[in-house]
Short mmCIF file of C-alpha atoms in Angstrom, two decimals:
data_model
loop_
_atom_site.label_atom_id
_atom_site.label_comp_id
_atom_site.label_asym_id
_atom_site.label_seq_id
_atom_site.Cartn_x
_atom_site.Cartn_y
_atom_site.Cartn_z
CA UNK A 1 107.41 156.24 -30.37
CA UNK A 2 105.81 156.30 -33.85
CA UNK A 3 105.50 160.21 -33.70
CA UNK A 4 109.04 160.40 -33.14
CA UNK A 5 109.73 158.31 -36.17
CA UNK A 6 107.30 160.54 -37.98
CA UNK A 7 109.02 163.90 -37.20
CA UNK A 8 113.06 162.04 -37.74
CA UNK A 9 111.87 160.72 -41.36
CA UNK A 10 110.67 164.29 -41.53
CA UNK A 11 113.68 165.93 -41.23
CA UNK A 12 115.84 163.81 -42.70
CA UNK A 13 114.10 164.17 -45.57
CA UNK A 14 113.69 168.33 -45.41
CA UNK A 15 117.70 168.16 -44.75
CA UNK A 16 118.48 166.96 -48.29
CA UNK A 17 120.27 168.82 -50.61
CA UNK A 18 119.27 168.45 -54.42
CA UNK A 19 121.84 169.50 -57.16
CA UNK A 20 119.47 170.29 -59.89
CA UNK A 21 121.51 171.80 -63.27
CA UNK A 22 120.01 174.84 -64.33
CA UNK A 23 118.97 175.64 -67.65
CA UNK A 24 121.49 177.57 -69.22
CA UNK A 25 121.55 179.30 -71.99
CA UNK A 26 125.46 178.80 -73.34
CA UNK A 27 126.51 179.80 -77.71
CA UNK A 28 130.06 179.31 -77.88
CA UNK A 29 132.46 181.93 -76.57
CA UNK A 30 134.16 183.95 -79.49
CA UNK A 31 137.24 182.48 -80.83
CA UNK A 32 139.56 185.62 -79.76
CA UNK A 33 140.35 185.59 -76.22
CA UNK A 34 139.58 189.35 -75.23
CA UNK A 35 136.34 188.64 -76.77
CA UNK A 36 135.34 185.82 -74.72
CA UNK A 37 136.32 187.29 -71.56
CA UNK A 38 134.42 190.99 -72.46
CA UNK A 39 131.43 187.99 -73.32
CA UNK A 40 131.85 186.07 -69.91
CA UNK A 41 132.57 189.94 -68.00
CA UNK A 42 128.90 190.84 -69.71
CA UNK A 43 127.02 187.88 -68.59
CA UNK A 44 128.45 187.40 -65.06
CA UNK A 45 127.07 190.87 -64.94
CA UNK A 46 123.94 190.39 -66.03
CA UNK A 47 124.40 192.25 -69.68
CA UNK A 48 123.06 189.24 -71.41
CA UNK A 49 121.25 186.02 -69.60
CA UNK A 50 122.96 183.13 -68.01
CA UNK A 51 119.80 181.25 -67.30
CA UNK A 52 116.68 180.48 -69.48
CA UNK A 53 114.30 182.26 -67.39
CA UNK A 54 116.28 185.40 -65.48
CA UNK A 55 119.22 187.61 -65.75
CA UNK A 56 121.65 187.22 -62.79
CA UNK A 57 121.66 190.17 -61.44
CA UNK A 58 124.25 189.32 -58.44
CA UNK A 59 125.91 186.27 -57.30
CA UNK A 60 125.11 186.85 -53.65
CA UNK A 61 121.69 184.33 -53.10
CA UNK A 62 122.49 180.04 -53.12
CA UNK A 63 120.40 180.04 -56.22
CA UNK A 64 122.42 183.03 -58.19
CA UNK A 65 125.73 180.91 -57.13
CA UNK A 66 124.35 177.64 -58.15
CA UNK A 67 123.42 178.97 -61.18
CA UNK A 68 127.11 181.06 -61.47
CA UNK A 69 128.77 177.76 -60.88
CA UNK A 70 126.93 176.09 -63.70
CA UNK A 71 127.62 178.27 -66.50
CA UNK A 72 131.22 178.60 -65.41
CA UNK A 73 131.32 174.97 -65.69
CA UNK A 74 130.24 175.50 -69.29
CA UNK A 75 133.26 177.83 -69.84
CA UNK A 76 135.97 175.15 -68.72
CA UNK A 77 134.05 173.02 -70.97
CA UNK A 78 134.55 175.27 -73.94
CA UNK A 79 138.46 174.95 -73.28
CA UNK A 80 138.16 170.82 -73.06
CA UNK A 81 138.79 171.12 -68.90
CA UNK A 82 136.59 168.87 -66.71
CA UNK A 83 135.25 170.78 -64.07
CA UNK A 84 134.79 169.75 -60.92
CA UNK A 85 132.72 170.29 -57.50
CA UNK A 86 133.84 170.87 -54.19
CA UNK A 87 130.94 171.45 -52.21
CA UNK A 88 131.69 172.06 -48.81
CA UNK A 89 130.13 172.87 -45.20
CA UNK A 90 131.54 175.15 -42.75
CA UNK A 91 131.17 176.30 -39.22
CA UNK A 92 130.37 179.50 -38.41
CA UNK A 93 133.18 181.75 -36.57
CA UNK A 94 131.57 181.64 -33.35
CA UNK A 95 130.08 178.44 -31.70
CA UNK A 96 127.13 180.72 -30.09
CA UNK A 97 126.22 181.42 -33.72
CA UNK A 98 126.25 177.46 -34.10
CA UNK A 99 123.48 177.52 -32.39
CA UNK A 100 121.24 180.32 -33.85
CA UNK A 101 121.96 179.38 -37.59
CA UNK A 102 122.81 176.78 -39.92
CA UNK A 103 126.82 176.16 -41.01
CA UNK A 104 127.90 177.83 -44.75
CA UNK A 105 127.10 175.87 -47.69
CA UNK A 106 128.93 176.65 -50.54
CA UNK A 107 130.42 175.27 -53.62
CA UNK A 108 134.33 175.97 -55.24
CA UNK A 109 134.62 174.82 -58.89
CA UNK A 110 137.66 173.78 -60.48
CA UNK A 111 139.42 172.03 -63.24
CA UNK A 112 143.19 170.97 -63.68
CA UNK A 113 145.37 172.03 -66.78
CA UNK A 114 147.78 168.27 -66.43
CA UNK A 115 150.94 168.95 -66.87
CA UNK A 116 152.79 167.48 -70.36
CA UNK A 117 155.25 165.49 -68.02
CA UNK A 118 153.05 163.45 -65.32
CA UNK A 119 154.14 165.64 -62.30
CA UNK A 120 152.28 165.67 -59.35
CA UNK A 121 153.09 169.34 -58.85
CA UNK A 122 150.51 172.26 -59.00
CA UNK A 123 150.14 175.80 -59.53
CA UNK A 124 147.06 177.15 -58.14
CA UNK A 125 145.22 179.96 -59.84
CA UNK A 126 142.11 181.39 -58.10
CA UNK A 127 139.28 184.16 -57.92
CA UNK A 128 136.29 184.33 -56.27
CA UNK A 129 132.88 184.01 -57.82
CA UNK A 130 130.45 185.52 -55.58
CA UNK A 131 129.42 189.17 -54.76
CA UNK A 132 127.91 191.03 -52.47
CA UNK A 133 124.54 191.02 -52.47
CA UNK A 134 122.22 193.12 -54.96
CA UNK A 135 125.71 193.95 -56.59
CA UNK A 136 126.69 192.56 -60.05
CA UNK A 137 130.30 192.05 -58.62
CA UNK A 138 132.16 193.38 -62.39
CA UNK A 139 135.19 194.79 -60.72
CA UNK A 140 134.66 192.32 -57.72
CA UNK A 141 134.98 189.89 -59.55
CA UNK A 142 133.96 189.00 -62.54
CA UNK A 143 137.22 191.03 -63.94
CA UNK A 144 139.57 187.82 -62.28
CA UNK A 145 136.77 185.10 -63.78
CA UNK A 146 137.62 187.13 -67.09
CA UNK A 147 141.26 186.84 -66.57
CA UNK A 148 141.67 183.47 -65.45
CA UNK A 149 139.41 182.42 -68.13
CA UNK A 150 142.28 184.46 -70.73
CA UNK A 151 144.79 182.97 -68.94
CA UNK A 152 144.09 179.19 -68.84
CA UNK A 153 143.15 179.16 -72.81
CA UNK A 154 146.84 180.78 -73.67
CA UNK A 155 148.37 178.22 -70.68
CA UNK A 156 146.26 174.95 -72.05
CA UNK A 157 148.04 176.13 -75.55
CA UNK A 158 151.63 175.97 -74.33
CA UNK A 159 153.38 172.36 -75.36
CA UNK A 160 155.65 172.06 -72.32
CA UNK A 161 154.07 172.07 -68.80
CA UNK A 162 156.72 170.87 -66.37
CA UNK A 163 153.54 170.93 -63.11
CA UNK A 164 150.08 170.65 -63.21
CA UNK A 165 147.88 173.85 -63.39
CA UNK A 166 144.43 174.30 -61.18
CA UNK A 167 142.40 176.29 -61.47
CA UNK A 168 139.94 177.50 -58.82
CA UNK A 169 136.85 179.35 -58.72
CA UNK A 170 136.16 180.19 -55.13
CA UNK A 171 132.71 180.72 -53.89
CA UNK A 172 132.14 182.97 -50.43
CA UNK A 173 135.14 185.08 -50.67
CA UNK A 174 132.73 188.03 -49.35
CA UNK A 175 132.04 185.92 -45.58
CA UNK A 176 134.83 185.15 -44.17
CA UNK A 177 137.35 183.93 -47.17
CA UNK A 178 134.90 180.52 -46.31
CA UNK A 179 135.35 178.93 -49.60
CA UNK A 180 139.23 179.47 -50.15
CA UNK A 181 139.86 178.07 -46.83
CA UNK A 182 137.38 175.17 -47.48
CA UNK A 183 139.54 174.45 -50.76
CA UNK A 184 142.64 174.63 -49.16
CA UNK A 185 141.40 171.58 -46.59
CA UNK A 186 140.73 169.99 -49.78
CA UNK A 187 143.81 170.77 -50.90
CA UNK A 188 145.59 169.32 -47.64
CA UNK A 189 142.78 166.44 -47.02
CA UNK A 190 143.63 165.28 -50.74
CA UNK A 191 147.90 165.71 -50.17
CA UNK A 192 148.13 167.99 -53.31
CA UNK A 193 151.83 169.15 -53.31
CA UNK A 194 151.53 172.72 -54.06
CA UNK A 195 154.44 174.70 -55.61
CA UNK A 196 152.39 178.30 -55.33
CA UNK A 197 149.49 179.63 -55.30
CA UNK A 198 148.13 182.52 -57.23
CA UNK A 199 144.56 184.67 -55.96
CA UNK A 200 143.15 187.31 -58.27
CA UNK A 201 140.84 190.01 -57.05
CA UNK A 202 139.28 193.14 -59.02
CA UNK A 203 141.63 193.07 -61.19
CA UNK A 204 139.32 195.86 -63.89
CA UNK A 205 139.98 199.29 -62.76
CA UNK A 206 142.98 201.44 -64.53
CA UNK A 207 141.72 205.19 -64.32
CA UNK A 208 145.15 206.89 -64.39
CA UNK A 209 146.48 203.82 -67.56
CA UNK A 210 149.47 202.94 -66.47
CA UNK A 211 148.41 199.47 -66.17
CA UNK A 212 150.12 198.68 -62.76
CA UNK A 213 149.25 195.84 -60.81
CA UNK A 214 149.82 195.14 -56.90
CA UNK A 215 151.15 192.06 -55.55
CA UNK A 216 149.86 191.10 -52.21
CA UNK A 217 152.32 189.51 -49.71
CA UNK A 218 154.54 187.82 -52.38
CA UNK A 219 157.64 185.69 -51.59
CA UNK A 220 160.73 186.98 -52.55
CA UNK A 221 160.88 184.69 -55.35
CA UNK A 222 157.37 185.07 -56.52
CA UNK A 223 157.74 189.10 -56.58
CA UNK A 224 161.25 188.41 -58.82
CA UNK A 225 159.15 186.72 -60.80
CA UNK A 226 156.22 188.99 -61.09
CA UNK A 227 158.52 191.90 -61.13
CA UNK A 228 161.14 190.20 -64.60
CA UNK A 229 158.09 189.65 -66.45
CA UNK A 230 156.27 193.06 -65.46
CA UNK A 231 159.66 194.88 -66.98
CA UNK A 232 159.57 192.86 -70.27
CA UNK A 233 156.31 194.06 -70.60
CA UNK A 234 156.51 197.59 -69.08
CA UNK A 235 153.98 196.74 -66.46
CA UNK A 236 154.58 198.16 -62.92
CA UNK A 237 154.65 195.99 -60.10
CA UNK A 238 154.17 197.45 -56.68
CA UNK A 239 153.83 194.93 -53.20
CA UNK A 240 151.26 195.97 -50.56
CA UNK A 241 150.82 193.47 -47.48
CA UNK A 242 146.97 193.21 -47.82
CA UNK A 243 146.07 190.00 -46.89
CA UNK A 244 141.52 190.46 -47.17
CA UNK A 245 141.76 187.97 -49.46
CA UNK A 246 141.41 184.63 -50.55
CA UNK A 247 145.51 184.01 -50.94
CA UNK A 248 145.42 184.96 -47.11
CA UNK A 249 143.81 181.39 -46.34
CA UNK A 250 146.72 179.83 -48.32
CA UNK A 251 149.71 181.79 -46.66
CA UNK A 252 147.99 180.76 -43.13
CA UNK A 253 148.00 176.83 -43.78
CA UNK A 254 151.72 177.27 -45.06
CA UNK A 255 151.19 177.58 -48.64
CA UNK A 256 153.46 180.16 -50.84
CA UNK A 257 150.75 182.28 -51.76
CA UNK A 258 150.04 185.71 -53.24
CA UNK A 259 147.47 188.17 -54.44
CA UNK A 260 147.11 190.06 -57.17
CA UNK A 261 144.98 193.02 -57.88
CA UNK A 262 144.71 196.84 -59.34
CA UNK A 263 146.41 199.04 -57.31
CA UNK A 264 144.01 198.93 -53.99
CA UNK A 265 146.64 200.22 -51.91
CA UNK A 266 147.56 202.94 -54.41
CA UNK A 267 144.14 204.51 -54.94
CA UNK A 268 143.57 203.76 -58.24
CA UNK A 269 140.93 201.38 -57.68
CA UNK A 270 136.80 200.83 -58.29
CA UNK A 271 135.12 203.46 -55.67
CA UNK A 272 131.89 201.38 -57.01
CA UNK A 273 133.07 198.17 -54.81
CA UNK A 274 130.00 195.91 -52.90
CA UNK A 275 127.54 198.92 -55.13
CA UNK A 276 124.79 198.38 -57.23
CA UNK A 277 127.07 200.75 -59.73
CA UNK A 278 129.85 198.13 -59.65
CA UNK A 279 128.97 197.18 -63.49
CA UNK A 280 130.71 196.53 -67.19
CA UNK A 281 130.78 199.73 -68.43
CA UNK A 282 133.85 200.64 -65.47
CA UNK A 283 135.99 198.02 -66.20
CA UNK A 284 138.84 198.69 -68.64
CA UNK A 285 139.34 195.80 -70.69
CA UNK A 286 142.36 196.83 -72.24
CA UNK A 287 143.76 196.72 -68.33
CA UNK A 288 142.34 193.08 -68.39
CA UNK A 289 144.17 192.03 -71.64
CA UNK A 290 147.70 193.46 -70.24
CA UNK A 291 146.92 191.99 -66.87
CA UNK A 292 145.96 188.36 -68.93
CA UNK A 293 149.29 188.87 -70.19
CA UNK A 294 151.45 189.39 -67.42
CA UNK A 295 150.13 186.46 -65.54
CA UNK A 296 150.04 183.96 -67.80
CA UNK A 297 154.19 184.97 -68.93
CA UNK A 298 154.57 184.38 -65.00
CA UNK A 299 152.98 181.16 -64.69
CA UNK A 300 154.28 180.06 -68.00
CA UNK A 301 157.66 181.10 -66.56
CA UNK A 302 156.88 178.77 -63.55
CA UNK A 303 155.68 175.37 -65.59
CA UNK A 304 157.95 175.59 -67.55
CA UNK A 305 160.85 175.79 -65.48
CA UNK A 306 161.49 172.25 -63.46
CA UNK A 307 162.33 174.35 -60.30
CA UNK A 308 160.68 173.69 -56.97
CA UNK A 309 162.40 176.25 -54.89
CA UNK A 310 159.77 179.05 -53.78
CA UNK A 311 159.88 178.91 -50.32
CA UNK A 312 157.68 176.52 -48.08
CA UNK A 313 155.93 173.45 -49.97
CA UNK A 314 152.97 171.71 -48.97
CA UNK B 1 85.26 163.51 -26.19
CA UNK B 2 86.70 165.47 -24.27
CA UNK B 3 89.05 162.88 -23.26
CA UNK B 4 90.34 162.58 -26.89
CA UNK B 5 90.97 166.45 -27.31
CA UNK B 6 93.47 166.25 -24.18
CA UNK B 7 95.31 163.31 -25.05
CA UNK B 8 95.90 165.13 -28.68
CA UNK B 9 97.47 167.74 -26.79
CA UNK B 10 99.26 166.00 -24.75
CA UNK B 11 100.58 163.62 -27.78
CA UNK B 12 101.46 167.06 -29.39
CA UNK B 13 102.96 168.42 -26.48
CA UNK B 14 105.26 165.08 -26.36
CA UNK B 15 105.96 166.02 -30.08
CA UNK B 16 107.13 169.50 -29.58
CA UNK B 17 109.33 168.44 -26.48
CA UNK B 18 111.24 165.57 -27.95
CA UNK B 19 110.84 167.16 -31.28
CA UNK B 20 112.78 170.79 -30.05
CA UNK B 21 115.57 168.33 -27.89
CA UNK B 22 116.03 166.02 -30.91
CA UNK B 23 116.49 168.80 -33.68
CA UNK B 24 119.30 170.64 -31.58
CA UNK B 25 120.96 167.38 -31.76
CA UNK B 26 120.85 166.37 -34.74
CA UNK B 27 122.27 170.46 -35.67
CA UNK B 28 124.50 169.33 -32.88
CA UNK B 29 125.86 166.52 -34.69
CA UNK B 30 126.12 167.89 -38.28
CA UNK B 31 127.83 170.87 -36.44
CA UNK B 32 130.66 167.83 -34.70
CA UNK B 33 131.11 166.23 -38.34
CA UNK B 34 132.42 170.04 -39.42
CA UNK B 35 134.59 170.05 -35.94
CA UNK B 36 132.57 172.46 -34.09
CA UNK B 37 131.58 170.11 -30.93
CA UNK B 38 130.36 172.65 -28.27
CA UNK B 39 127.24 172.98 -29.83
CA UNK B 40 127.13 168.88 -29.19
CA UNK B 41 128.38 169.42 -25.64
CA UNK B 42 125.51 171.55 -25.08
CA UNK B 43 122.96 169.09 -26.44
CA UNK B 44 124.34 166.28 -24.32
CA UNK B 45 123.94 168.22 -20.97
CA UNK B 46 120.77 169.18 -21.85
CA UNK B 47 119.46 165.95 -22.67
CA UNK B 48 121.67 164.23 -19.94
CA UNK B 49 119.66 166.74 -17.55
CA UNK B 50 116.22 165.77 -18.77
CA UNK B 51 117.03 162.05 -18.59
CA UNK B 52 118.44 162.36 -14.84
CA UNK B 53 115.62 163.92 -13.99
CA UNK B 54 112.68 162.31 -15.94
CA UNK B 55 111.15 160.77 -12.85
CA UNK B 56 111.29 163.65 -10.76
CA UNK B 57 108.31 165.74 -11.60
CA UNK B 58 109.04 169.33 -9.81
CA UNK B 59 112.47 169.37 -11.48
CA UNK B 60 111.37 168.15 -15.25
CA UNK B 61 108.45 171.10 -14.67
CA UNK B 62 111.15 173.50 -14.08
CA UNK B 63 113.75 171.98 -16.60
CA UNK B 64 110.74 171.94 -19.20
CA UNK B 65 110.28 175.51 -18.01
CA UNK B 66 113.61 176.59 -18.97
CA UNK B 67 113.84 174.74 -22.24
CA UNK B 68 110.59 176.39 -23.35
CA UNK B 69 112.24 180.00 -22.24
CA UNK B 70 115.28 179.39 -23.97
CA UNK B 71 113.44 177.98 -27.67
CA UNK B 72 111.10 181.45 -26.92
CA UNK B 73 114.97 183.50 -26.50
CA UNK B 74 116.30 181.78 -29.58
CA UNK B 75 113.06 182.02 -31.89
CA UNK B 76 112.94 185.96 -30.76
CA UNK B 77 116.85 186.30 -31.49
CA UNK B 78 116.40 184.94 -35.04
CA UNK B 79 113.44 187.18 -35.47
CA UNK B 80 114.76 190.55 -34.76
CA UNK B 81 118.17 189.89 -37.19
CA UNK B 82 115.99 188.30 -39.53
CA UNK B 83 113.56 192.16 -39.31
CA UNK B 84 117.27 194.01 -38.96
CA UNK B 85 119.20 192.50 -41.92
CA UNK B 86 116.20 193.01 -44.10
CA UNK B 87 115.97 196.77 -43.60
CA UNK B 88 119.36 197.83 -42.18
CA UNK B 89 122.29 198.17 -45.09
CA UNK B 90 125.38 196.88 -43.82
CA UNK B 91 123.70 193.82 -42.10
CA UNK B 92 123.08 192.09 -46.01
CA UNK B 93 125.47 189.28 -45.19
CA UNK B 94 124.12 186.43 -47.63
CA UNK B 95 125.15 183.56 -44.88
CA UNK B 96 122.48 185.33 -42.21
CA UNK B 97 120.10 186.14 -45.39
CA UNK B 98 119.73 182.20 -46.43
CA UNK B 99 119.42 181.25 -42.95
CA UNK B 100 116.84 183.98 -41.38
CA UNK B 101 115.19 184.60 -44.91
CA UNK B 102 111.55 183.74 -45.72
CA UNK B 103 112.05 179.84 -44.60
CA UNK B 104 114.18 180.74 -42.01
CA UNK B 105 111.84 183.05 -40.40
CA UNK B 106 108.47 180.38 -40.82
CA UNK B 107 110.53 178.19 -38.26
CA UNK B 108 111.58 181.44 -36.29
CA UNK B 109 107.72 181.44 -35.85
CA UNK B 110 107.19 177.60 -35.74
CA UNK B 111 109.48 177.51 -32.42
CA UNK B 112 108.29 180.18 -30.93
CA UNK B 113 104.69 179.14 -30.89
CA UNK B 114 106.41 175.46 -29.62
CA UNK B 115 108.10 177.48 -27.08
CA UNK B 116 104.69 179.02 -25.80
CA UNK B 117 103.36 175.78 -26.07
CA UNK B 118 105.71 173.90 -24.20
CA UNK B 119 105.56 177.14 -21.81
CA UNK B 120 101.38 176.35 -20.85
CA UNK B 121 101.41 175.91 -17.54
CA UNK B 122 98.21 173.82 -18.20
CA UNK B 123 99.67 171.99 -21.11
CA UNK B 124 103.14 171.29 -18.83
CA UNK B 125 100.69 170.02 -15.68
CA UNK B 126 98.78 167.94 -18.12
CA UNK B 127 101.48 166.18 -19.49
CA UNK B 128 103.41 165.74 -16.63
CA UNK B 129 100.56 164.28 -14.71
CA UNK B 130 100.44 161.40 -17.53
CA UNK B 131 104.41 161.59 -18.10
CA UNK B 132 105.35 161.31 -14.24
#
């Protein structure tokens, strides 16, 4: 028997996870919004270091995303947002694969934006952290990070918040959607009540400059929304029905969900995409700033208003 | 001597065998606490087998026989992605990289040697003959 006890102590103590924080290396962002996000677009990318010792050069390995999810935790902090860990397990897709490998281990970070009013309403706003591997992911999707980073400063600004805001980094978007539909069994698990939820991805490419922006499987009422605020501020709007994405976990649970991205559908979109050449230098940060715009009028629109009529509510 | 060097073996032999059932459980188990339970189904019948059978010696040689074929089959599966997702592109999935990476592949090896092990038709007979 004692061998046996030998080899179970064993593994039980190999099967530990540590949570170490990393070293990072974090000055404070610059004041002016566009030049925080072109600060957190170049080090996401690997432009300037995120940790004492390397340069992240993708956020494919465990180590790159632990490391991802600590400095982004160091951006909510610069805005006076908690940030919190949901680390999460996951089956693989096929039970035969059970068996060969180990389940996905990944992490989602996120932070909640309370509302001015005590509701117990949300708005979820989400983009995926990770890339694909060897690939610094600028288009896909450190763009969105950049976004929702412009996006949550202007909304924690605003005086009147009629719901709650959270936001949602999503890790392992590239297998599977795994950590968007891990968050949304949080989400359900934890009886948020959801009013709509909100995905970004590669939101940086504008060749032709016409700024347009595609909206992935909207409501009705979500694309009325998206589509008032893109005429005030002579943005097109088009609606594809992609659903690759992380919003896609959301709209299967019940959730009013949509996506929002360049214009994938349209062709006027990164041809660098899972590439080693997916870097800063493509992404058109002027496209960013008018996309920052548009979303936070829309969400703005939506916390402010004390409307809970878009469709199904979890 | 001598007598010492085969009841090592055959104290290492009981290691590897309980040691291979005993791990697929407990990935069986972690694998029922995420709601995937066939891989737990599995485990139960094959450890339900070996305890029906524990007494019966031609059986547990043949049962022992087949588990060691089947740790070989899963050690050489593992393996051969872990070789094919480090030099074919499209393969780079980072899920089947953390898993049949460096550590991943050192206990590729580790159960396959187990699986020969357990596969010694002198090592098996020795055992058993003490076991049964």
């Amino acid at each position: 028997m004692k061998p046996i006890f030998v080899l179970l102590f064993t593994m039980i103590f190999f099967s530990c996870d540590y949570d170490m924080d990393e070293n990072i290396i974090f000055k404070d962002l610059p004041p002016k919004t566009l030049d925080a996000q072109i600060e957190i677009l170049s080090v996401l990318t690997g432009n300037q270091p995120m940790n004492a010792d390397n340069i992240i050069r993708s956020r494919a390995t465990i180590e790159e995303r632990r490391i991802t999810v600590n400095y982004l935790s160091q951006v909510l902090k610069q805005l006076n947002l908690e940030p919190i860990k949901h680390q999460y397990k996951e089956p693989n897709t096929n039970p035969l694969i059970d068996i060969l490998i180990g389940p996905y281990k990944g992490t989602n970070l996120f932070t909640i934006l309370p509302s001015t009013n005590n509701s117990n309403e949300y708005v979820v706003l989400g983009a995926h952290y990770d890339t694909a591997r060897n690939c610094p992911g600028a288009n896909d999707n450190a763009s969105s990070l950049s976004v929702l980073y412009g996006v949550t400063k202007r909304l924690s600004n605003v005086d009147l918040r009629n719901k709650n805001i959270l936001v949602v980094f999503f890790d392992q978007e590239e297998e599977n959607l795994v950590g968007s539909k891990a968050f949304v069994k949080y989400l359900l698990k934890h009886k948020y009540q959801v009013h709509s939820v909100h995905t970004l991805d590669q939101i940086g490419w504008d060749k032709d400059g016409d700024r347009a922006i595609e909206l992935e499987l909207p409501t009705p009422e979500l694309k009325k929304l998206y589509k008032n605020q893109g005429a005030k501020l002579n943005i097109p709007i088009h609606t594809t029905n992609v659903n690759s994405t992380d919003h896609h976990s959301f709209r299967q649970k019940g959730f009013t969900a949509v996506g929002i991205t360049e214009e994938y559908v349209n062709g006027d979109t990164t041809p660098f995409k899972d590439s080693k050449d997916d870097t800063m230098d493509t992404i058109d940060f002027e496209y960013i700033d008018s996309t920052t715009n548009l979303i936070f009028e829309v969400i703005n629109d939506i916390v402010k208003s004390n409307k809970h009529d878009l469709g199904q509510t979890k | 001597m001598i007598w010492a060097k085969q009841n090592s073996k055959i104290l290492i032999y009981q290691i590897i065998l309980f040691g291979s059932l005993l791990l697929f459980l407990l990935k069986a188990i972690q694998y029922a606490f995420l709601g995937s339970y066939s891989t737990l189904l599995t485990s139960i019948i094959i450890i339900a087998i070996f305890y029906l059978i524990r007494k019966k010696k031609n059986r547990l040689n043949s049962s022992i026989k087949i588990w060691a074929i089947l740790i070989i089959a899963w050690s050489l599966i593992r393996i051969f992605f872990g070789i094919l997702i480090h030099f074919v592109e499209p393969l780079t999935e980072n899920h089947l990289q953390e898993n049949l990476g460096f550590l991943g592949m050192c206990i590729s090896i580790f159960f396959l040697f187990g699986g020969f092990f357990l596969l010694n038709k002198k090592n098996r007979n020795n055992w058993l003959r003490q076991r049964v």
